[in-house]
XYZ file of C-alpha atoms in Angstrom:
750
model
C 16.642 -10.234 -16.788
C 19.184 -10.561 -13.999
C 19.877 -7.629 -11.706
C 23.544 -6.642 -11.580
C 25.580 -4.071 -9.655
C 28.849 -2.284 -10.308
C 30.873 -2.479 -7.096
C 33.999 -0.665 -5.866
C 35.808 -3.251 -3.748
C 37.899 -2.531 -0.641
C 41.586 -3.398 -0.501
C 42.239 -2.888 -4.218
C 45.478 -1.264 -5.320
C 45.125 1.846 -7.468
C 46.030 -0.071 -10.636
C 43.346 -2.738 -10.039
C 40.819 -0.331 -8.579
C 37.980 -0.647 -11.053
C 34.277 -1.425 -10.817
C 33.454 -5.142 -10.678
C 30.119 -6.589 -11.818
C 28.160 -8.867 -9.466
C 24.770 -10.537 -9.632
C 22.141 -9.679 -7.036
C 20.626 -12.904 -5.612
C 16.846 -12.773 -5.081
C 17.327 -14.091 -1.533
C 18.907 -10.866 -0.228
C 17.061 -9.386 2.738
C 17.596 -5.797 1.603
C 17.191 -4.124 -1.786
C 20.452 -3.090 -3.434
C 20.696 0.575 -4.423
C 23.474 2.917 -5.602
C 25.529 4.015 -2.612
C 24.684 0.864 -0.647
C 27.231 -1.207 1.282
C 27.622 -4.817 0.069
C 29.744 -7.895 0.816
C 31.233 -9.602 -2.232
C 33.380 -12.656 -3.044
C 36.687 -11.479 -4.471
C 39.654 -13.193 -6.097
C 40.358 -16.862 -6.680
C 39.541 -17.844 -3.119
C 36.277 -15.840 -3.104
C 37.355 -14.107 0.071
C 34.667 -11.775 1.444
C 35.405 -8.109 0.882
C 33.504 -4.941 1.556
C 32.251 -2.909 -1.367
C 30.045 0.030 -2.273
C 27.561 -0.035 -5.139
C 28.213 2.652 -7.733
C 25.595 1.604 -10.279
C 22.695 -0.832 -10.677
C 21.792 -2.513 -13.976
C 20.530 -5.646 -15.682
C 21.870 -8.286 -18.034
C 20.373 -11.328 -19.731
C 22.908 -13.996 -18.756
C 24.964 -14.622 -15.636
C 28.169 -15.291 -17.552
C 31.117 -15.469 -15.135
C 29.605 -13.016 -12.663
C 29.599 -13.973 -8.993
C 26.733 -13.292 -6.614
C 26.772 -10.856 -3.692
C 27.106 -12.385 -0.241
C 25.077 -9.716 1.551
C 23.801 -6.128 1.414
C 23.374 -3.537 4.170
C 19.985 -1.959 4.905
C 18.931 0.788 2.517
C 19.152 3.458 5.235
C 22.913 2.795 5.410
C 23.439 4.008 1.856
C 25.398 7.016 0.733
C 23.132 9.779 -0.511
C 23.416 10.781 -4.166
C 25.387 13.862 -3.130
C 27.852 11.901 -0.977
C 28.192 9.349 -3.769
C 29.104 12.259 -6.006
C 31.788 13.246 -3.487
C 33.191 9.704 -3.708
C 33.595 10.185 -7.451
C 35.030 13.669 -6.879
C 37.703 12.341 -4.488
C 38.548 9.428 -6.764
C 39.058 11.671 -9.778
C 40.854 14.518 -7.989
C 43.112 12.750 -5.469
C 44.050 9.437 -7.151
C 42.765 7.437 -4.204
C 40.918 4.132 -4.543
C 37.128 4.015 -4.571
C 36.921 2.545 -1.123
C 39.437 4.967 0.382
C 37.035 7.713 -0.686
C 34.103 5.878 0.900
C 35.934 5.472 4.216
C 36.786 9.175 4.283
C 33.120 10.095 3.976
C 31.498 7.541 6.308
C 32.632 7.431 9.971
C 34.079 4.179 11.258
C 30.993 3.284 13.294
C 28.667 3.495 10.281
C 30.857 1.187 8.224
C 30.450 -2.582 8.013
C 32.778 -5.583 8.285
C 32.502 -9.201 7.092
C 31.751 -11.936 9.645
C 31.354 -15.675 9.196
C 27.953 -17.114 10.138
C 26.274 -20.487 9.713
C 24.687 -19.037 6.572
C 28.031 -17.938 5.135
C 29.722 -14.505 5.100
C 27.493 -11.671 6.257
C 27.745 -7.957 7.002
C 27.988 -6.632 10.534
C 28.213 -3.044 11.761
C 31.675 -2.009 12.954
C 29.923 -0.697 16.075
C 26.945 -2.528 17.524
C 26.766 -0.870 20.942
C 25.016 2.324 19.922
C 21.570 1.425 21.264
C 20.209 1.575 24.809
C 17.057 0.492 26.670
C 14.081 2.846 26.713
C 11.502 2.417 29.469
C 7.806 3.338 29.334
C 5.075 3.144 31.952
C 2.453 0.439 31.180
C 0.978 -0.441 34.582
C 0.432 0.671 38.170
C 2.758 -0.019 41.085
C 1.409 -2.888 43.234
C 0.630 -1.946 46.835
C 2.390 -5.048 48.171
C 5.155 -5.461 48.717
C 5.441 -1.764 49.560
C 7.175 0.062 46.687
C 10.617 1.447 47.428
C 11.454 5.116 47.079
C 13.469 4.346 43.919
C 10.538 2.493 42.358
C 8.205 5.382 43.120
C 10.712 7.817 41.642
C 10.957 5.728 38.455
C 7.180 5.695 37.986
C 6.993 9.434 38.635
C 9.741 10.140 36.108
C 7.959 8.157 33.391
C 4.518 9.688 33.929
C 5.074 12.180 31.118
C 6.417 9.631 28.621
C 9.194 7.111 27.836
C 12.808 7.873 28.786
C 16.089 6.176 27.836
C 18.158 4.407 30.466
C 20.870 7.116 30.298
C 18.352 9.827 31.302
C 16.982 7.716 34.142
C 20.515 6.968 35.354
C 21.054 10.723 35.792
C 18.111 10.627 38.252
C 19.875 7.930 40.299
C 17.778 5.046 38.962
C 19.798 1.907 38.278
C 19.042 -0.617 35.542
C 18.328 -3.227 38.261
C 15.481 -1.108 39.682
C 14.023 -0.529 36.219
C 14.274 -4.157 35.109
C 12.623 -5.270 38.371
C 9.660 -3.037 37.542
C 9.545 -4.596 34.068
C 9.230 -8.037 35.670
C 6.302 -6.715 37.733
C 4.558 -5.472 34.586
C 4.842 -1.832 35.635
C 7.357 -0.835 32.949
C 8.051 -1.990 29.425
C 11.512 -1.960 27.869
C 12.655 -1.706 24.253
C 15.975 -0.978 22.548
C 16.301 2.422 20.868
C 19.155 4.280 19.215
C 21.232 6.369 21.585
C 20.834 10.122 21.347
C 23.904 12.104 22.242
C 23.817 15.835 22.873
C 27.500 16.585 23.215
C 28.359 19.631 25.320
C 24.799 19.735 26.680
C 26.232 21.414 29.789
C 26.625 24.636 27.783
C 23.460 26.701 28.359
C 21.665 28.479 25.535
C 21.782 32.170 26.443
C 19.746 33.672 23.578
C 21.831 36.848 23.854
C 21.239 39.135 20.874
C 24.030 39.321 18.306
C 25.111 42.959 18.174
C 27.247 44.009 15.215
C 29.364 47.106 14.804
C 28.717 49.378 11.834
C 31.589 47.811 9.893
C 30.431 44.274 10.715
C 26.869 45.141 9.705
C 28.053 46.322 6.291
C 29.926 43.054 5.771
C 26.929 41.054 6.988
C 24.565 42.886 4.634
C 26.777 42.116 1.649
C 27.158 38.447 2.579
C 23.412 38.143 3.214
C 22.585 39.523 -0.214
C 25.060 37.094 -1.758
C 23.611 34.142 0.194
C 20.012 35.073 -0.625
C 20.702 34.639 -4.332
C 20.422 30.865 -3.748
C 23.236 30.051 -6.126
C 26.764 28.792 -5.454
C 29.221 31.546 -4.594
C 32.403 32.143 -2.611
C 33.518 35.019 -0.424
C 36.654 35.902 1.528
C 36.307 37.721 4.847
C 39.651 39.305 5.685
C 39.613 40.879 9.121
C 42.396 41.913 11.472
C 42.730 39.850 14.628
C 39.900 40.482 17.129
C 37.792 42.257 14.499
C 34.807 40.063 15.386
C 34.618 37.669 12.435
C 32.867 35.070 14.634
C 29.985 37.460 15.337
C 29.463 37.808 11.597
C 29.453 33.986 11.299
C 26.811 33.696 14.028
C 24.554 36.299 12.433
C 24.903 34.608 9.033
C 24.083 31.199 10.519
C 21.021 32.722 12.184
C 19.927 34.052 8.799
C 20.621 30.662 7.192
C 18.356 28.860 9.677
C 15.617 31.444 9.181
C 15.694 30.551 5.487
C 15.141 26.873 6.365
C 18.669 25.856 5.407
C 21.596 24.271 7.275
C 25.112 25.503 8.052
C 28.532 23.870 8.220
C 31.367 25.498 10.226
C 34.930 24.205 9.871
C 37.919 25.055 12.066
C 41.471 23.903 11.304
C 42.397 22.228 14.602
C 40.713 20.340 17.425
C 42.096 22.911 19.885
C 39.828 25.537 18.269
C 36.626 23.514 18.464
C 35.786 24.131 22.183
C 35.455 27.907 21.809
C 33.534 27.656 18.529
C 31.234 24.967 19.968
C 30.583 27.136 23.022
C 29.623 30.151 20.898
C 27.337 28.063 18.687
C 25.743 26.172 21.594
C 25.105 29.377 23.530
C 23.405 30.884 20.494
C 21.629 27.891 18.917
C 21.429 25.232 21.658
C 20.786 21.591 20.770
C 20.642 22.269 17.026
C 24.465 21.918 16.902
C 26.274 18.644 16.087
C 30.020 18.030 16.320
C 32.336 16.005 14.057
C 36.057 15.613 14.714
C 38.615 12.896 15.443
C 38.833 13.542 19.197
C 35.365 12.002 19.599
C 35.341 8.275 20.222
C 33.811 6.034 17.547
C 30.428 5.794 19.264
C 30.155 9.543 19.868
C 31.055 10.302 16.286
C 28.587 7.721 14.947
C 25.720 9.028 17.075
C 26.399 12.601 16.020
C 26.629 11.498 12.378
C 23.325 9.626 12.632
C 21.712 12.680 14.229
C 22.877 14.821 11.302
C 21.731 12.196 8.778
C 18.281 12.003 10.397
C 17.866 15.799 10.285
C 18.256 16.249 14.053
C 20.909 18.956 13.641
C 21.021 21.880 11.266
C 24.447 23.220 12.296
C 27.599 21.089 12.175
C 30.945 22.237 13.572
C 34.197 20.330 13.286
C 37.606 19.925 11.753
C 38.569 18.861 8.214
C 36.560 15.599 8.110
C 33.337 17.437 9.049
C 33.206 18.737 5.477
C 31.587 15.370 4.629
C 28.804 15.704 7.240
C 25.535 14.369 5.721
C 23.707 17.699 5.985
C 20.832 18.354 3.614
C 19.906 21.702 2.068
C 23.149 23.478 2.997
C 22.949 27.251 2.752
C 26.271 28.307 4.291
C 29.735 26.772 4.691
C 32.256 28.679 6.831
C 35.969 27.867 6.895
C 37.587 29.790 9.745
C 41.366 30.381 9.600
C 41.127 29.217 6.009
C 44.866 29.511 5.387
C 45.784 26.612 7.686
C 47.567 23.596 6.180
C 45.527 21.245 8.383
C 42.623 21.628 5.958
C 44.722 19.425 3.652
C 44.729 15.684 4.327
C 48.151 14.017 4.444
C 46.817 10.477 3.930
C 44.649 8.955 1.216
C 42.442 10.444 -0.006
C 44.675 13.532 -0.037
C 41.907 16.088 -0.299
C 41.715 19.764 0.552
C 38.617 20.558 2.627
C 38.429 23.952 0.917
C 37.994 22.293 -2.478
C 35.425 19.828 -1.124
C 33.544 22.751 0.479
C 33.377 24.528 -2.880
C 32.110 21.347 -4.522
C 29.356 20.998 -1.888
C 28.451 24.673 -2.328
C 27.872 23.955 -6.020
C 25.701 20.928 -5.178
C 23.549 22.924 -2.725
C 23.582 26.405 -4.236
C 25.306 27.611 -1.067
C 27.676 30.380 -0.008
C 31.132 29.214 1.053
C 32.838 31.802 3.260
C 36.604 31.726 3.784
C 37.754 33.818 6.745
C 41.097 34.792 8.243
C 43.279 37.593 9.516
C 45.998 36.100 7.284
C 44.306 34.629 4.194
C 46.240 32.225 2.016
C 47.963 33.885 -0.922
C 45.814 31.832 -3.298
C 42.549 32.939 -1.675
C 43.474 36.626 -1.553
C 44.520 36.546 -5.205
C 41.209 34.853 -6.077
C 39.411 37.674 -4.271
C 41.397 40.363 -6.073
C 40.581 38.669 -9.399
C 36.862 38.587 -8.548
C 36.510 34.809 -8.251
C 35.693 35.354 -4.560
C 33.877 38.424 -3.239
C 36.189 40.285 -0.852
C 34.965 41.721 2.465
C 37.193 43.473 5.005
C 37.059 44.199 8.733
C 39.801 46.737 9.383
C 39.147 47.578 13.051
C 39.041 45.539 16.244
C 35.515 44.920 17.522
C 36.037 46.477 20.957
C 37.838 49.479 19.488
C 41.147 48.339 20.989
C 44.374 49.164 19.156
C 46.502 46.382 17.723
C 49.182 45.149 20.148
C 52.455 47.048 20.417
C 55.263 44.762 19.250
C 58.932 44.692 20.298
C 61.732 42.871 18.497
C 64.239 41.282 20.862
C 67.695 40.647 19.377
C 68.773 37.289 20.804
C 72.346 37.865 19.601
C 72.622 40.652 22.160
C 71.190 38.326 24.808
C 73.883 35.740 24.085
C 76.577 38.421 24.123
C 75.312 39.500 27.550
C 75.620 35.926 28.825
C 71.952 34.927 28.700
C 71.803 31.534 26.974
C 68.292 30.720 28.166
C 65.127 30.649 26.085
C 63.558 33.655 27.867
C 65.167 37.024 27.099
C 65.676 39.668 29.755
C 63.107 41.887 28.042
C 60.470 39.142 27.899
C 61.106 38.143 31.521
C 60.563 41.753 32.558
C 57.312 42.017 30.607
C 56.039 38.740 32.081
C 56.838 40.016 35.578
C 54.857 43.230 34.942
C 51.944 41.270 33.470
C 51.746 38.946 36.467
C 51.913 41.890 38.864
C 48.829 43.393 37.212
C 46.939 40.098 37.552
C 46.871 39.597 33.778
C 47.795 36.584 31.638
C 50.442 35.785 29.018
C 50.708 33.375 26.091
C 54.097 32.097 24.921
C 54.476 30.371 21.539
C 57.227 27.835 20.878
C 56.536 25.448 18.030
C 58.845 22.707 19.348
C 57.764 20.162 21.935
C 60.085 18.162 24.150
C 62.893 19.266 26.481
C 66.030 19.632 24.366
C 66.025 19.151 20.630
C 69.499 17.853 19.679
C 71.980 15.487 21.334
C 75.504 15.896 19.912
C 78.824 14.320 20.827
C 81.278 16.957 22.041
C 84.104 14.830 20.633
C 83.224 13.678 17.117
C 80.182 15.873 16.520
C 77.894 12.895 15.881
C 74.187 13.708 16.360
C 72.014 11.039 17.934
C 69.444 10.246 15.264
C 66.561 7.816 15.020
C 67.685 4.483 13.555
C 64.576 4.400 11.336
C 64.301 8.079 10.382
C 66.904 10.622 9.302
C 66.053 13.080 12.093
C 67.625 13.887 15.459
C 65.873 12.374 18.443
C 64.364 14.826 20.947
C 65.043 14.653 24.685
C 61.838 14.415 26.773
C 62.906 14.976 30.353
C 59.648 14.068 32.092
C 59.722 10.585 30.513
C 63.557 10.377 30.655
C 63.848 9.236 27.061
C 64.819 10.303 23.565
C 61.837 10.246 21.236
C 61.515 10.311 17.454
C 58.670 12.656 16.514
C 58.170 10.825 13.195
C 57.967 7.117 14.011
C 57.667 7.188 17.806
C 60.820 5.168 18.555
C 62.283 5.802 21.995
C 65.655 5.374 23.695
C 65.665 5.083 27.483
C 67.609 5.846 29.570
C 68.950 8.894 27.774
C 72.474 8.244 26.416
C 75.291 10.284 27.937
C 78.111 8.601 25.974
C 78.518 8.731 22.177
C 77.977 5.298 20.598
C 80.559 6.128 17.914
C 83.588 7.407 19.858
C 82.684 7.185 23.524
C 82.748 10.966 23.932
C 80.328 12.945 26.090
C 76.918 13.707 24.578
C 75.736 17.275 25.106
C 72.055 18.177 24.677
C 71.189 21.599 23.290
C 68.206 23.518 21.977
C 64.949 23.904 23.843
C 61.387 22.659 23.555
C 58.225 23.400 25.504
C 59.222 21.158 28.433
C 62.509 23.024 28.901
C 60.822 26.438 28.698
C 58.216 25.292 31.214
C 61.050 24.441 33.616
C 62.758 27.780 32.972
C 59.520 29.662 33.672
C 59.185 27.813 36.969
C 62.710 28.939 37.921
C 62.107 32.571 36.923
C 58.552 32.868 38.275
C 58.110 30.284 41.035
C 54.679 31.615 42.001
C 53.288 31.668 38.447
C 50.894 28.945 37.369
C 52.072 27.653 33.972
C 49.902 25.657 31.559
C 51.799 23.736 28.867
C 49.809 22.813 25.757
C 51.482 20.573 23.197
C 50.954 17.151 21.673
C 52.309 15.469 24.802
C 50.070 17.274 27.293
C 46.842 17.193 25.258
C 46.728 13.499 24.332
C 43.898 12.623 26.731
C 40.236 12.948 25.778
C 38.788 16.462 26.176
C 42.234 17.773 27.182
C 41.990 20.807 24.863
C 38.584 21.824 26.178
C 39.489 21.333 29.838
C 42.817 23.171 29.607
C 41.446 26.144 27.693
C 38.478 26.405 30.067
C 40.818 26.382 33.079
C 42.950 29.129 31.519
C 39.826 31.173 30.755
C 38.736 30.848 34.402
C 42.072 32.337 35.478
C 43.454 29.142 37.005
C 46.736 29.694 35.134
C 48.841 32.805 34.576
C 50.949 31.728 31.590
C 49.983 29.453 28.718
C 52.974 27.988 26.888
C 52.343 25.962 23.772
C 52.968 25.022 20.186
C 50.962 26.449 17.300
C 47.721 25.154 18.841
C 47.767 28.269 21.071
C 48.460 30.689 18.224
C 45.110 31.201 16.540
C 41.385 31.479 17.099
C 41.590 31.765 20.901
C 39.977 34.643 22.775
C 40.908 35.372 26.404
C 40.003 38.701 28.004
C 42.915 38.815 30.454
C 45.708 38.026 27.977
C 47.733 41.194 27.471
C 51.149 39.746 26.649
C 52.353 37.383 23.924
C 55.893 36.089 23.522
C 57.186 34.399 20.350
C 60.144 32.050 20.924
C 62.341 30.041 18.543
C 60.707 31.353 15.368
C 63.929 31.602 13.340
C 64.113 27.877 12.530
C 60.713 28.046 10.794
C 61.890 30.857 8.515
C 64.310 28.470 6.828
C 61.970 25.509 6.426
C 61.651 23.917 3.001
C 58.566 24.391 0.875
C 57.336 27.420 -1.037
C 54.802 28.254 1.707
C 57.406 28.419 4.516
C 57.554 32.222 4.695
C 53.767 32.534 4.407
C 53.362 30.050 7.275
C 55.701 32.070 9.522
C 53.931 35.335 8.731
C 50.555 33.770 9.491
C 51.696 32.096 12.713
C 53.338 35.239 14.134
C 50.482 37.535 13.092
C 47.896 35.205 14.578
C 49.609 34.702 17.932
C 50.281 38.425 18.333
C 46.547 38.904 17.805
C 45.754 36.913 20.979
C 46.944 39.909 23.020
C 44.838 42.857 24.160
C 41.475 41.673 22.858
C 39.375 43.200 25.679
C 39.848 46.201 27.977
C 43.599 46.391 28.559
C 46.088 47.210 25.798
C 48.123 44.331 24.412
C 51.844 43.856 23.860
C 53.935 41.228 22.077
C 57.641 40.398 21.962
C 59.312 38.492 19.115
C 62.639 36.903 20.006
C 64.859 36.463 16.945
C 68.439 36.336 15.734
C 67.333 38.389 12.690
C 65.419 41.448 13.966
C 65.594 43.084 10.515
C 63.788 40.186 8.823
C 61.079 41.645 6.588
C 58.574 38.826 7.199
C 58.796 39.179 10.970
C 58.534 42.958 10.790
C 55.490 42.845 8.533
C 53.881 40.356 10.921
C 54.733 42.642 13.841
C 53.010 45.498 12.034
C 50.024 43.237 11.197
C 50.481 44.440 7.608
C 48.991 41.652 5.517
C 48.626 43.659 2.312
C 52.340 44.543 2.222
C 53.253 40.933 2.905
C 50.923 39.760 0.138
C 52.488 42.183 -2.373
C 55.939 40.829 -1.483
C 54.904 37.180 -1.566
C 52.820 37.301 -4.761
C 55.813 38.751 -6.611
C 57.985 35.845 -5.430
C 55.310 33.324 -6.472
C 55.001 34.855 -9.926
C 58.751 35.059 -10.581
C 59.405 31.500 -9.362
C 56.158 30.070 -10.799
C 54.303 28.823 -7.752
C 50.590 28.813 -6.878
C 48.376 30.649 -7.679
C 50.182 30.951 -11.032
C 50.342 27.186 -11.471
C 49.407 24.010 -9.637
C 52.051 21.916 -7.915
C 51.765 18.145 -7.776
C 54.240 16.276 -5.600
C 54.902 12.723 -6.723
C 56.372 11.088 -3.614
C 58.254 7.783 -3.803
C 58.983 5.511 -0.848
C 61.100 2.353 -0.852
C 63.380 0.193 1.275
C 66.431 0.781 -0.976
C 67.565 4.356 -1.606
C 69.053 3.798 -5.060
C 66.050 1.819 -6.357
C 63.701 4.469 -4.974
C 65.578 7.214 -6.814
C 65.604 5.133 -10.020
C 61.850 4.542 -9.773
C 61.258 8.279 -9.392
C 63.452 8.982 -12.427
C 61.545 6.404 -14.485
C 58.220 7.999 -13.497
C 59.572 11.352 -14.691
C 60.505 9.840 -18.080
C 57.099 8.160 -18.412
C 55.390 11.470 -17.635
C 57.555 13.328 -20.137
C 56.756 10.797 -22.855
C 53.032 10.866 -22.154
C 52.951 14.682 -21.980
C 54.767 14.989 -25.328
C 51.557 13.771 -26.994
C 49.905 16.955 -25.678
C 52.184 19.765 -26.928
C 49.990 22.541 -25.523
C 50.028 21.175 -21.977
C 52.009 23.429 -19.574
C 54.377 21.246 -17.554
C 57.656 21.434 -15.641
C 59.170 18.408 -13.924
C 61.780 19.033 -11.214
C 63.752 16.187 -9.671
C 64.016 13.498 -8.541
C 65.247 14.949 -5.276
C 65.339 13.650 -1.712
C 62.511 14.768 0.562
C 63.363 17.134 3.436
C 63.351 14.081 5.731
C 64.885 11.500 3.428
C 64.103 8.434 5.549
C 61.027 7.766 7.704
C 60.209 4.390 9.276
C 63.071 2.644 7.433
C 61.866 3.793 4.021
C 63.740 6.213 1.767
C 61.748 9.064 0.285
C 62.271 10.916 -2.998
C 60.020 13.309 -4.876
C 59.251 14.879 -8.205
C 57.915 18.417 -8.136
C 55.513 18.784 -11.058
C 54.385 22.287 -11.979
C 51.252 21.968 -14.050
C 47.665 23.026 -14.682
C 45.459 20.826 -12.512
C 42.712 20.135 -15.020
C 41.002 16.957 -16.192
C 43.344 16.522 -19.175
C 46.436 16.582 -16.971
C 44.873 14.229 -14.405
C 44.085 11.776 -17.209
C 47.739 11.922 -18.267
C 48.795 11.194 -14.688
C 46.377 8.264 -14.571
C 47.957 6.723 -17.657
C 51.454 7.273 -16.239
C 50.454 5.538 -13.002
C 49.138 2.579 -15.018
C 52.408 2.372 -17.002
C 54.426 2.614 -13.769
C 52.471 -0.325 -12.350
C 52.716 -2.370 -15.582
C 56.509 -2.153 -15.368
C 56.440 -3.560 -11.825
C 57.954 -0.385 -10.375
C 55.725 -0.282 -7.254
C 57.802 -3.197 -5.929
C 60.798 -0.831 -5.927
C 58.999 2.223 -4.605
C 55.386 3.044 -3.897
C 54.146 6.322 -5.342
C 51.580 8.833 -4.110
C 50.380 11.950 -5.876
C 49.476 15.038 -3.874
C 48.205 18.339 -5.283
C 47.952 19.858 -1.810
C 51.460 19.369 -0.464
C 53.823 22.262 0.260
C 56.572 20.250 -1.363
C 58.590 19.441 1.752
């Protein structure tokens, strides 16, 4: 019998993404197992392509099957659980097999094809993740007289081998060490690098002290976790109620039970504070996974997790795939955040993957927020999640006092700046007391729109249907979608020759205005432009915590999850534009953002205050956020969702179409809608509404027109099978040449 494998091949389009059968040659150096990485000949030219083995079998004859080129070592395989996640992503998100594999395995652990004298072979994407390790094997010769460095090296290695990186921290160069190897004093071998990220954070072993209310929540969650069966809970707690302390105590309990814990946060800006809390409590048992790590760092952390060297993993969305074994607890902090949803293939929701992993491990998945998503809170009310509440702030502080500032009155009084008179006065008082302020403005850049004062033409990106934003520090207009730039900044209209006037304000402009109003204040600006360098988030937040800045101005990265003792004032700027964003979650997003940023104020000894600047001070969403009244907001929002039929009362799938020609793109979308209607008619009981085609909010991005169908449905296996058949029919008609199509069950619809 001949051994065969079923392989998912990289680079396949969705329509041709099936499992291909290959023969396993007996000459392979490594055994081939399910989940293993292989190199296969593909297509007429037998070009080498990467693949992953999904199944192993046997057959009597070779037939037309081709042989594998190469196979990776068995320790590079996907575990059975991770292989199950590959299938889960494939079935749920309509990605290709290999797109799912690449989402689960970090870049450094993946392989690539290389040509050798023996034909195509596999090679690791990263090969520089080893380092020399030195051990003492002989005595120092008396002559010539050993140097001080040589003596120090021998002394350091008396207690056992050390890697070159550890010896370098003692001031011992590789030249000194290699010289001792030549003398027969030391022996060198290559070992895998070990990376303890954030090792500078000391483990304090401080006891975790819970309030009475926190203890009650902890007791309930503990009992639920100790049942050793999959379950879900929602922890709804007002801002500064001490949800993190409950996490820490639960993780401690998880480790005592011999299990592991996974902690997810929605943004990289929130990882430094969470890492610090975990490192201080649990030390070197913590591993980190997020995209701000370089490839080598991420690989070494991943390998440490895979080898069982870490039993707590903290990170952003992609950390949900960390190769932890025996998971007992999965925490998703700020669970309402849209960043838990991937916007590129595979378009997964980390919350859904977390629930799947909880089922695989018999674990508790804990969703936590001061502003839970409408879907999660409804699930808790219906009993699908267990609901726990923290209604009081941990330190006993009252919620911040909130003022509404009517910006119409400011304009009438002649103040056209971004900082109102009231907010300027509050900032001045805050600075005089030696306290700190946070200002939220969810628009980066200097000025947001350039318009001709003659013809009214707006300067837009030539590749995207959006206005270009003026960035003063770089002296250029920048498209925030495709990155195109115009420099120097135009002052004359290209259409009529009139004068271009720039209006609106972004974080750069507000930073300049703050410098004019408060010349002695130290202002820290945090946005995508200022945090692009490695470790920028951690360094900036640490500097603010040390009191090196008085005012932190930033986009939504400063709005949630941050805890600074001296912050007693929060200002919300430019929020009105977000109230009128497209998408059924727009109002929910504004409520969450405003509630969260207000909650950064007054978290320690001094009372907090917040000011919301708006042209609509009577707006119900803003007023409910100001009152921190989530339940009233939920009652209002759930009624809207039910009347208009939005989640949680249905699922919404966005079929997005992208093509070079607008008319052909719209026609392709319309044809997809007809194909779906025809296919669905064979299932008369299937609930379905198809809206569109309609242009996306931004109709053109990177020279491609974008249209969408909004499909209200029940996201079950039967409907996904229907969609699969419609995609196949769409491809069979050659429509992808007119417009590519992606399906997304996690999009807000904008």
